[in-house]
């Protein structure tokens, strides 16, 4: 471990074949390698903010001030959340500080959601889901041209969700799920559509070690439900409910449901500590998409670029982030104010809680910043 200006870097075990090692040390501090101070159990927030800061397209959008052209002032959060997130991302990427405090952002999110105000530990997944919703509505000013008169059910549901106003956040992070219910007696199908900013997957029961593909298979395999009001049979029937992705987003966020209510123990929340194997490269989503989307020309294979980790139990835990810097083209560990090198084989661990995948090219951001 080497400490430069108080920032700890883990020396690579083998001298790298790339220029990164030599180019990083003279910098003292690095672009996007600024830590975030813990303001009293705010590691859940810090973990998510570092994952977002390492999303090159979002970072570029903030640093280049493009977001300023699209701020909505007529929504619940008045454009304040994107302003604070953008201000923080700029500071994280100006390369001047070894760590900073995200007090202004924390104040703003605390104003709109009480649970983020106090010093209690919160769930990073809940924070991410709410933050995405706020960021989307803060930037929801893009008009959608109506190209055709007749649109399909999936497009109609998308339009119902966006109210014909879209955002860069929507384009980057939001997908759409198709839920099909099929009567086992008459085979009548009924489909509904819902937008999502992340997938929430169950872990297989009774398995200490599992694969991400197992969780995906479970989620998308379909389940038998009872007492469905079949519109065709006009009576209650058994039916098969099946999920398929009808729109894959460029950034696919996958949440692992590690916390659950233990019904055998007064319903207290406990944590599943399963070791989950997940691919760093080539996560194939083809098996899980609806037929119409499978014909669309968008890529369906994803690369991992960030992980929000949770260590410990429900009562006492700690969050960190592992992120692949698009600037240095390697992995770093963000543990509140400390940023250190991370060897690629250590990215997969039993602490993995939220996975950030993308099919976008790993474009190095922020060349436009005056550094
Ligand atoms: Zn039926």
PDB file of C-alpha atoms in Angstrom, residues 80-344:
ATOM      1  CA  UNK A  80     -32.168  20.903  -7.317  1.00  0.00           C
ATOM      2  CA  UNK A  81     -31.085  17.257  -7.232  1.00  0.00           C
ATOM      3  CA  UNK A  82     -29.415  17.279 -10.658  1.00  0.00           C
ATOM      4  CA  UNK A  83     -27.736  20.589  -9.792  1.00  0.00           C
ATOM      5  CA  UNK A  84     -26.215  19.133  -6.612  1.00  0.00           C
ATOM      6  CA  UNK A  85     -25.251  15.833  -8.269  1.00  0.00           C
ATOM      7  CA  UNK A  86     -23.602  17.718 -11.152  1.00  0.00           C
ATOM      8  CA  UNK A  87     -21.741  20.036  -8.749  1.00  0.00           C
ATOM      9  CA  UNK A  88     -20.447  17.025  -6.821  1.00  0.00           C
ATOM     10  CA  UNK A  89     -19.386  15.127  -9.959  1.00  0.00           C
ATOM     11  CA  UNK A  90     -17.455  18.198 -11.141  1.00  0.00           C
ATOM     12  CA  UNK A  91     -15.571  18.301  -7.850  1.00  0.00           C
ATOM     13  CA  UNK A  92     -14.884  14.558  -7.934  1.00  0.00           C
ATOM     14  CA  UNK A  93     -13.388  14.915 -11.425  1.00  0.00           C
ATOM     15  CA  UNK A  94     -11.360  18.117 -11.101  1.00  0.00           C
ATOM     16  CA  UNK A  95      -8.518  16.129  -9.563  1.00  0.00           C
ATOM     17  CA  UNK A  96      -7.809  18.696  -6.835  1.00  0.00           C
ATOM     18  CA  UNK A  97      -9.026  16.979  -3.698  1.00  0.00           C
ATOM     19  CA  UNK A  98      -8.264  13.684  -2.024  1.00  0.00           C
ATOM     20  CA  UNK A  99     -11.734  13.770  -0.466  1.00  0.00           C
ATOM     21  CA  UNK A 100     -14.738  16.059  -0.193  1.00  0.00           C
ATOM     22  CA  UNK A 101     -18.018  16.157   1.738  1.00  0.00           C
ATOM     23  CA  UNK A 102     -21.327  15.932  -0.115  1.00  0.00           C
ATOM     24  CA  UNK A 103     -23.133  18.134   2.418  1.00  0.00           C
ATOM     25  CA  UNK A 104     -25.182  20.174  -0.083  1.00  0.00           C
ATOM     26  CA  UNK A 105     -26.483  17.125  -1.905  1.00  0.00           C
ATOM     27  CA  UNK A 106     -27.280  15.414   1.363  1.00  0.00           C
ATOM     28  CA  UNK A 107     -29.184  18.485   2.547  1.00  0.00           C
ATOM     29  CA  UNK A 108     -31.231  18.594  -0.662  1.00  0.00           C
ATOM     30  CA  UNK A 109     -32.119  14.890  -0.693  1.00  0.00           C
ATOM     31  CA  UNK A 110     -32.939  15.114   3.033  1.00  0.00           C
ATOM     32  CA  UNK A 111     -35.381  17.926   2.280  1.00  0.00           C
ATOM     33  CA  UNK A 112     -37.349  15.772  -0.133  1.00  0.00           C
ATOM     34  CA  UNK A 113     -37.076  12.449   1.708  1.00  0.00           C
ATOM     35  CA  UNK A 114     -36.917  12.466   5.500  1.00  0.00           C
ATOM     36  CA  UNK A 115     -35.126   9.129   5.862  1.00  0.00           C
ATOM     37  CA  UNK A 116     -32.029  10.567   4.153  1.00  0.00           C
ATOM     38  CA  UNK A 117     -31.856  13.440   6.649  1.00  0.00           C
ATOM     39  CA  UNK A 118     -30.727  11.629   9.796  1.00  0.00           C
ATOM     40  CA  UNK A 119     -27.612   9.714  10.730  1.00  0.00           C
ATOM     41  CA  UNK A 120     -29.165   6.245  10.460  1.00  0.00           C
ATOM     42  CA  UNK A 121     -27.807   3.748   7.973  1.00  0.00           C
ATOM     43  CA  UNK A 122     -30.077   3.448   4.928  1.00  0.00           C
ATOM     44  CA  UNK A 123     -30.383   0.996   2.067  1.00  0.00           C
ATOM     45  CA  UNK A 124     -28.244   2.011  -0.914  1.00  0.00           C
ATOM     46  CA  UNK A 125     -30.753   0.369  -3.265  1.00  0.00           C
ATOM     47  CA  UNK A 126     -33.600   2.481  -1.924  1.00  0.00           C
ATOM     48  CA  UNK A 127     -31.441   5.605  -2.224  1.00  0.00           C
ATOM     49  CA  UNK A 128     -30.480   4.757  -5.801  1.00  0.00           C
ATOM     50  CA  UNK A 129     -34.074   4.082  -6.877  1.00  0.00           C
ATOM     51  CA  UNK A 130     -35.337   7.366  -5.418  1.00  0.00           C
ATOM     52  CA  UNK A 131     -32.336   9.325  -6.719  1.00  0.00           C
ATOM     53  CA  UNK A 132     -32.898   8.006 -10.265  1.00  0.00           C
ATOM     54  CA  UNK A 133     -36.541   9.043 -10.107  1.00  0.00           C
ATOM     55  CA  UNK A 134     -35.583  12.569  -8.957  1.00  0.00           C
ATOM     56  CA  UNK A 135     -32.785  12.943 -11.519  1.00  0.00           C
ATOM     57  CA  UNK A 136     -35.127  11.836 -14.288  1.00  0.00           C
ATOM     58  CA  UNK A 137     -37.859  14.290 -13.301  1.00  0.00           C
ATOM     59  CA  UNK A 138     -35.276  17.085 -12.800  1.00  0.00           C
ATOM     60  CA  UNK A 139     -34.271  16.672 -16.466  1.00  0.00           C
ATOM     61  CA  UNK A 140     -37.591  15.599 -17.942  1.00  0.00           C
ATOM     62  CA  UNK A 141     -37.838  18.332 -20.577  1.00  0.00           C
ATOM     63  CA  UNK A 142     -37.063  16.526 -23.848  1.00  0.00           C
ATOM     64  CA  UNK A 143     -40.017  16.566 -26.229  1.00  0.00           C
ATOM     65  CA  UNK A 144     -40.778  13.288 -27.910  1.00  0.00           C
ATOM     66  CA  UNK A 145     -41.819  13.639 -31.541  1.00  0.00           C
ATOM     67  CA  UNK A 146     -44.897  11.611 -32.400  1.00  0.00           C
ATOM     68  CA  UNK A 147     -43.742   9.722 -35.466  1.00  0.00           C
ATOM     69  CA  UNK A 148     -46.654   7.408 -36.030  1.00  0.00           C
ATOM     70  CA  UNK A 149     -50.361   7.584 -35.436  1.00  0.00           C
ATOM     71  CA  UNK A 150     -50.715   3.990 -34.323  1.00  0.00           C
ATOM     72  CA  UNK A 151     -48.399   2.674 -31.644  1.00  0.00           C
ATOM     73  CA  UNK A 152     -48.078  -0.707 -29.944  1.00  0.00           C
ATOM     74  CA  UNK A 153     -48.992  -1.482 -26.351  1.00  0.00           C
ATOM     75  CA  UNK A 154     -45.358  -1.276 -25.186  1.00  0.00           C
ATOM     76  CA  UNK A 155     -44.857   2.155 -26.767  1.00  0.00           C
ATOM     77  CA  UNK A 156     -48.155   3.355 -25.350  1.00  0.00           C
ATOM     78  CA  UNK A 157     -47.137   2.263 -21.831  1.00  0.00           C
ATOM     79  CA  UNK A 158     -43.774   4.044 -22.276  1.00  0.00           C
ATOM     80  CA  UNK A 159     -45.598   7.205 -23.342  1.00  0.00           C
ATOM     81  CA  UNK A 160     -47.968   6.925 -20.376  1.00  0.00           C
ATOM     82  CA  UNK A 161     -44.928   6.767 -18.083  1.00  0.00           C
ATOM     83  CA  UNK A 162     -43.019   9.666 -19.659  1.00  0.00           C
ATOM     84  CA  UNK A 163     -46.032  11.869 -20.482  1.00  0.00           C
ATOM     85  CA  UNK A 164     -44.163  12.595 -23.748  1.00  0.00           C
ATOM     86  CA  UNK A 165     -41.301  14.281 -21.846  1.00  0.00           C
ATOM     87  CA  UNK A 166     -38.065  12.356 -21.636  1.00  0.00           C
ATOM     88  CA  UNK A 167     -34.664  12.881 -20.024  1.00  0.00           C
ATOM     89  CA  UNK A 168     -31.060  11.846 -20.478  1.00  0.00           C
ATOM     90  CA  UNK A 169     -31.429   9.761 -17.293  1.00  0.00           C
ATOM     91  CA  UNK A 170     -34.387   7.918 -18.838  1.00  0.00           C
ATOM     92  CA  UNK A 171     -32.428   7.248 -22.042  1.00  0.00           C
ATOM     93  CA  UNK A 172     -29.454   5.931 -20.093  1.00  0.00           C
ATOM     94  CA  UNK A 173     -30.918   3.952 -17.184  1.00  0.00           C
ATOM     95  CA  UNK A 174     -34.589   3.130 -17.792  1.00  0.00           C
ATOM     96  CA  UNK A 175     -35.879  -0.035 -19.349  1.00  0.00           C
ATOM     97  CA  UNK A 176     -39.311  -1.572 -19.641  1.00  0.00           C
ATOM     98  CA  UNK A 177     -40.662  -4.901 -18.417  1.00  0.00           C
ATOM     99  CA  UNK A 178     -43.442  -6.858 -20.055  1.00  0.00           C
ATOM    100  CA  UNK A 179     -45.563  -8.957 -17.712  1.00  0.00           C
ATOM    101  CA  UNK A 180     -47.697 -11.600 -19.419  1.00  0.00           C
ATOM    102  CA  UNK A 181     -50.423 -13.568 -17.691  1.00  0.00           C
ATOM    103  CA  UNK A 182     -51.686 -16.617 -19.591  1.00  0.00           C
ATOM    104  CA  UNK A 183     -54.767 -18.644 -18.636  1.00  0.00           C
ATOM    105  CA  UNK A 184     -53.892 -22.349 -18.312  1.00  0.00           C
ATOM    106  CA  UNK A 185     -57.385 -23.365 -19.503  1.00  0.00           C
ATOM    107  CA  UNK A 186     -58.001 -21.252 -22.625  1.00  0.00           C
ATOM    108  CA  UNK A 187     -54.452 -19.839 -23.166  1.00  0.00           C
ATOM    109  CA  UNK A 188     -55.777 -16.282 -23.324  1.00  0.00           C
ATOM    110  CA  UNK A 189     -52.888 -13.849 -22.744  1.00  0.00           C
ATOM    111  CA  UNK A 190     -52.935 -10.446 -21.127  1.00  0.00           C
ATOM    112  CA  UNK A 191     -49.854  -8.197 -21.092  1.00  0.00           C
ATOM    113  CA  UNK A 192     -48.962  -5.144 -19.008  1.00  0.00           C
ATOM    114  CA  UNK A 193     -45.818  -2.988 -19.147  1.00  0.00           C
ATOM    115  CA  UNK A 194     -43.829  -1.239 -16.460  1.00  0.00           C
ATOM    116  CA  UNK A 195     -40.726   0.973 -16.577  1.00  0.00           C
ATOM    117  CA  UNK A 196     -37.767   0.187 -14.324  1.00  0.00           C
ATOM    118  CA  UNK A 197     -34.483   1.859 -13.398  1.00  0.00           C
ATOM    119  CA  UNK A 198     -33.068  -1.371 -11.915  1.00  0.00           C
ATOM    120  CA  UNK A 199     -33.861  -5.077 -11.757  1.00  0.00           C
ATOM    121  CA  UNK A 200     -34.386  -6.555  -8.283  1.00  0.00           C
ATOM    122  CA  UNK A 201     -33.381 -10.225  -8.268  1.00  0.00           C
ATOM    123  CA  UNK A 202     -33.931 -12.871  -5.579  1.00  0.00           C
ATOM    124  CA  UNK A 203     -31.003 -15.070  -4.614  1.00  0.00           C
ATOM    125  CA  UNK A 204     -31.616 -18.827  -4.825  1.00  0.00           C
ATOM    126  CA  UNK A 205     -32.551 -20.308  -1.451  1.00  0.00           C
ATOM    127  CA  UNK A 206     -30.247 -22.889   0.149  1.00  0.00           C
ATOM    128  CA  UNK A 207     -27.220 -22.046  -1.957  1.00  0.00           C
ATOM    129  CA  UNK A 208     -24.056 -20.578  -0.467  1.00  0.00           C
ATOM    130  CA  UNK A 209     -22.662 -19.940  -3.896  1.00  0.00           C
ATOM    131  CA  UNK A 210     -24.625 -19.104  -6.996  1.00  0.00           C
ATOM    132  CA  UNK A 211     -24.395 -17.578 -10.458  1.00  0.00           C
ATOM    133  CA  UNK A 212     -26.017 -14.363 -11.611  1.00  0.00           C
ATOM    134  CA  UNK A 213     -27.547 -16.352 -14.478  1.00  0.00           C
ATOM    135  CA  UNK A 214     -29.381 -18.510 -11.889  1.00  0.00           C
ATOM    136  CA  UNK A 215     -30.926 -15.389 -10.351  1.00  0.00           C
ATOM    137  CA  UNK A 216     -31.900 -14.134 -13.812  1.00  0.00           C
ATOM    138  CA  UNK A 217     -33.381 -17.524 -14.735  1.00  0.00           C
ATOM    139  CA  UNK A 218     -35.450 -17.554 -11.530  1.00  0.00           C
ATOM    140  CA  UNK A 219     -36.683 -14.021 -12.121  1.00  0.00           C
ATOM    141  CA  UNK A 220     -37.683 -14.604 -15.730  1.00  0.00           C
ATOM    142  CA  UNK A 221     -38.836 -18.241 -15.548  1.00  0.00           C
ATOM    143  CA  UNK A 222     -42.514 -17.568 -14.906  1.00  0.00           C
ATOM    144  CA  UNK A 223     -44.690 -18.650 -11.994  1.00  0.00           C
ATOM    145  CA  UNK A 224     -48.082 -20.242 -11.572  1.00  0.00           C
ATOM    146  CA  UNK A 225     -50.625 -17.931  -9.967  1.00  0.00           C
ATOM    147  CA  UNK A 226     -54.055 -18.854  -8.663  1.00  0.00           C
ATOM    148  CA  UNK A 227     -57.416 -17.172  -8.972  1.00  0.00           C
ATOM    149  CA  UNK A 228     -56.695 -15.011 -12.025  1.00  0.00           C
ATOM    150  CA  UNK A 229     -59.877 -13.494 -13.438  1.00  0.00           C
ATOM    151  CA  UNK A 230     -59.620 -14.761 -17.019  1.00  0.00           C
ATOM    152  CA  UNK A 231     -61.435 -12.288 -19.279  1.00  0.00           C
ATOM    153  CA  UNK A 232     -62.091 -15.088 -21.772  1.00  0.00           C
ATOM    154  CA  UNK A 233     -63.314 -17.860 -19.460  1.00  0.00           C
ATOM    155  CA  UNK A 234     -65.067 -15.199 -17.331  1.00  0.00           C
ATOM    156  CA  UNK A 235     -64.145 -17.064 -14.154  1.00  0.00           C
ATOM    157  CA  UNK A 236     -61.167 -17.479 -11.801  1.00  0.00           C
ATOM    158  CA  UNK A 237     -58.447 -19.638 -13.309  1.00  0.00           C
ATOM    159  CA  UNK A 238     -54.878 -20.696 -12.668  1.00  0.00           C
ATOM    160  CA  UNK A 239     -52.487 -18.810 -14.888  1.00  0.00           C
ATOM    161  CA  UNK A 240     -48.789 -18.496 -15.706  1.00  0.00           C
ATOM    162  CA  UNK A 241     -47.258 -15.095 -15.027  1.00  0.00           C
ATOM    163  CA  UNK A 242     -44.068 -14.446 -16.981  1.00  0.00           C
ATOM    164  CA  UNK A 243     -41.720 -11.459 -17.176  1.00  0.00           C
ATOM    165  CA  UNK A 244     -39.695 -10.454 -20.237  1.00  0.00           C
ATOM    166  CA  UNK A 245     -37.726  -7.295 -20.896  1.00  0.00           C
ATOM    167  CA  UNK A 246     -39.466  -5.245 -23.580  1.00  0.00           C
ATOM    168  CA  UNK A 247     -36.833  -2.485 -23.584  1.00  0.00           C
ATOM    169  CA  UNK A 248     -33.217  -2.907 -22.515  1.00  0.00           C
ATOM    170  CA  UNK A 249     -31.489   0.251 -21.257  1.00  0.00           C
ATOM    171  CA  UNK A 250     -27.883   1.142 -22.227  1.00  0.00           C
ATOM    172  CA  UNK A 251     -27.017   0.987 -18.514  1.00  0.00           C
ATOM    173  CA  UNK A 252     -28.520  -2.024 -16.770  1.00  0.00           C
ATOM    174  CA  UNK A 253     -28.535  -1.848 -12.962  1.00  0.00           C
ATOM    175  CA  UNK A 254     -29.070  -5.157 -11.144  1.00  0.00           C
ATOM    176  CA  UNK A 255     -29.976  -5.245  -7.438  1.00  0.00           C
ATOM    177  CA  UNK A 256     -29.561  -8.449  -5.429  1.00  0.00           C
ATOM    178  CA  UNK A 257     -32.244  -8.899  -2.787  1.00  0.00           C
ATOM    179  CA  UNK A 258     -29.959  -9.752   0.115  1.00  0.00           C
ATOM    180  CA  UNK A 259     -32.289  -8.401   2.798  1.00  0.00           C
ATOM    181  CA  UNK A 260     -35.503 -10.233   3.578  1.00  0.00           C
ATOM    182  CA  UNK A 261     -37.987 -10.625   6.429  1.00  0.00           C
ATOM    183  CA  UNK A 262     -37.288 -13.869   8.270  1.00  0.00           C
ATOM    184  CA  UNK A 263     -40.770 -15.216   9.017  1.00  0.00           C
ATOM    185  CA  UNK A 264     -39.339 -17.951  11.280  1.00  0.00           C
ATOM    186  CA  UNK A 265     -37.858 -15.242  13.502  1.00  0.00           C
ATOM    187  CA  UNK A 266     -40.497 -12.587  14.305  1.00  0.00           C
ATOM    188  CA  UNK A 267     -40.203 -11.243  10.762  1.00  0.00           C
ATOM    189  CA  UNK A 268     -36.918  -9.471  11.535  1.00  0.00           C
ATOM    190  CA  UNK A 269     -34.885  -8.435   8.514  1.00  0.00           C
ATOM    191  CA  UNK A 270     -31.833 -10.584   7.905  1.00  0.00           C
ATOM    192  CA  UNK A 271     -29.185 -10.664   5.226  1.00  0.00           C
ATOM    193  CA  UNK A 272     -28.356 -13.424   2.760  1.00  0.00           C
ATOM    194  CA  UNK A 273     -24.586 -13.682   2.546  1.00  0.00           C
ATOM    195  CA  UNK A 274     -24.481 -15.831  -0.638  1.00  0.00           C
ATOM    196  CA  UNK A 275     -21.355 -15.580  -2.735  1.00  0.00           C
ATOM    197  CA  UNK A 276     -22.594 -14.596  -6.170  1.00  0.00           C
ATOM    198  CA  UNK A 277     -20.533 -15.153  -9.288  1.00  0.00           C
ATOM    199  CA  UNK A 278     -21.241 -12.498 -11.863  1.00  0.00           C
ATOM    200  CA  UNK A 279     -19.496 -11.830 -15.171  1.00  0.00           C
ATOM    201  CA  UNK A 280     -17.261  -8.779 -15.587  1.00  0.00           C
ATOM    202  CA  UNK A 281     -17.664  -9.069 -19.330  1.00  0.00           C
ATOM    203  CA  UNK A 282     -20.274 -10.314 -21.749  1.00  0.00           C
ATOM    204  CA  UNK A 283     -23.381 -10.544 -19.594  1.00  0.00           C
ATOM    205  CA  UNK A 284     -25.825 -11.830 -22.210  1.00  0.00           C
ATOM    206  CA  UNK A 285     -29.376 -10.570 -21.810  1.00  0.00           C
ATOM    207  CA  UNK A 286     -30.741 -12.214 -25.002  1.00  0.00           C
ATOM    208  CA  UNK A 287     -32.555 -15.012 -23.153  1.00  0.00           C
ATOM    209  CA  UNK A 288     -34.632 -12.562 -21.146  1.00  0.00           C
ATOM    210  CA  UNK A 289     -36.053 -10.225 -23.734  1.00  0.00           C
ATOM    211  CA  UNK A 290     -39.489 -10.117 -25.294  1.00  0.00           C
ATOM    212  CA  UNK A 291     -39.830 -11.051 -28.952  1.00  0.00           C
ATOM    213  CA  UNK A 292     -40.313  -7.515 -30.306  1.00  0.00           C
ATOM    214  CA  UNK A 293     -37.185  -6.237 -28.520  1.00  0.00           C
ATOM    215  CA  UNK A 294     -35.111  -9.209 -29.705  1.00  0.00           C
ATOM    216  CA  UNK A 295     -35.560  -7.962 -33.278  1.00  0.00           C
ATOM    217  CA  UNK A 296     -34.464  -4.434 -32.374  1.00  0.00           C
ATOM    218  CA  UNK A 297     -30.901  -3.577 -33.318  1.00  0.00           C
ATOM    219  CA  UNK A 298     -29.710  -2.562 -29.835  1.00  0.00           C
ATOM    220  CA  UNK A 299     -26.826  -4.488 -28.208  1.00  0.00           C
ATOM    221  CA  UNK A 300     -27.802  -7.122 -25.657  1.00  0.00           C
ATOM    222  CA  UNK A 301     -24.401  -7.921 -24.155  1.00  0.00           C
ATOM    223  CA  UNK A 302     -23.163  -5.918 -21.171  1.00  0.00           C
ATOM    224  CA  UNK A 303     -19.862  -5.137 -19.420  1.00  0.00           C
ATOM    225  CA  UNK A 304     -19.611  -4.498 -15.676  1.00  0.00           C
ATOM    226  CA  UNK A 305     -18.283  -1.082 -14.626  1.00  0.00           C
ATOM    227  CA  UNK A 306     -19.374  -0.546 -11.015  1.00  0.00           C
ATOM    228  CA  UNK A 307     -20.517  -2.434  -7.924  1.00  0.00           C
ATOM    229  CA  UNK A 308     -22.115  -1.123  -4.736  1.00  0.00           C
ATOM    230  CA  UNK A 309     -21.014  -3.471  -1.917  1.00  0.00           C
ATOM    231  CA  UNK A 310     -22.569  -4.101   1.473  1.00  0.00           C
ATOM    232  CA  UNK A 311     -20.573  -5.642   4.327  1.00  0.00           C
ATOM    233  CA  UNK A 312     -21.926  -6.864   7.635  1.00  0.00           C
ATOM    234  CA  UNK A 313     -25.489  -7.386   8.765  1.00  0.00           C
ATOM    235  CA  UNK A 314     -28.801  -5.576   8.615  1.00  0.00           C
ATOM    236  CA  UNK A 315     -28.119  -3.807  11.941  1.00  0.00           C
ATOM    237  CA  UNK A 316     -24.492  -2.864  11.462  1.00  0.00           C
ATOM    238  CA  UNK A 317     -23.134  -2.588   7.969  1.00  0.00           C
ATOM    239  CA  UNK A 318     -20.851  -0.672   5.714  1.00  0.00           C
ATOM    240  CA  UNK A 319     -21.013   0.228   2.025  1.00  0.00           C
ATOM    241  CA  UNK A 320     -18.193   0.672  -0.485  1.00  0.00           C
ATOM    242  CA  UNK A 321     -18.039   0.929  -4.273  1.00  0.00           C
ATOM    243  CA  UNK A 322     -15.812  -0.835  -6.779  1.00  0.00           C
ATOM    244  CA  UNK A 323     -15.651   1.180  -9.998  1.00  0.00           C
ATOM    245  CA  UNK A 324     -13.797   0.836 -13.256  1.00  0.00           C
ATOM    246  CA  UNK A 325     -12.464   4.275 -14.107  1.00  0.00           C
ATOM    247  CA  UNK A 326     -13.005   5.088 -17.781  1.00  0.00           C
ATOM    248  CA  UNK A 327     -10.123   7.550 -17.449  1.00  0.00           C
ATOM    249  CA  UNK A 328      -7.497   5.195 -15.975  1.00  0.00           C
ATOM    250  CA  UNK A 329      -9.033   2.049 -17.514  1.00  0.00           C
ATOM    251  CA  UNK A 330      -8.751   0.082 -14.294  1.00  0.00           C
ATOM    252  CA  UNK A 331     -10.662  -0.746 -11.113  1.00  0.00           C
ATOM    253  CA  UNK A 332     -10.591   1.304  -7.904  1.00  0.00           C
ATOM    254  CA  UNK A 333     -12.111   0.792  -4.494  1.00  0.00           C
ATOM    255  CA  UNK A 334     -14.023   3.758  -3.060  1.00  0.00           C
ATOM    256  CA  UNK A 335     -14.359   3.365   0.706  1.00  0.00           C
ATOM    257  CA  UNK A 336     -15.755   6.710   1.900  1.00  0.00           C
ATOM    258  CA  UNK A 337     -12.753   9.071   1.930  1.00  0.00           C
ATOM    259  CA  UNK A 338     -10.199   6.433   0.936  1.00  0.00           C
ATOM    260  CA  UNK A 339      -9.677   5.533  -2.721  1.00  0.00           C
ATOM    261  CA  UNK A 340      -7.337   2.663  -3.552  1.00  0.00           C
ATOM    262  CA  UNK A 341      -6.346   0.390  -6.395  1.00  0.00           C
ATOM    263  CA  UNK A 342      -8.368  -2.773  -6.783  1.00  0.00           C
ATOM    264  CA  UNK A 343      -7.140  -5.825  -8.633  1.00  0.00           C
ATOM    265  CA  UNK A 344      -9.678  -7.083 -11.161  1.00  0.00           C
TER     266      UNK A 344
END
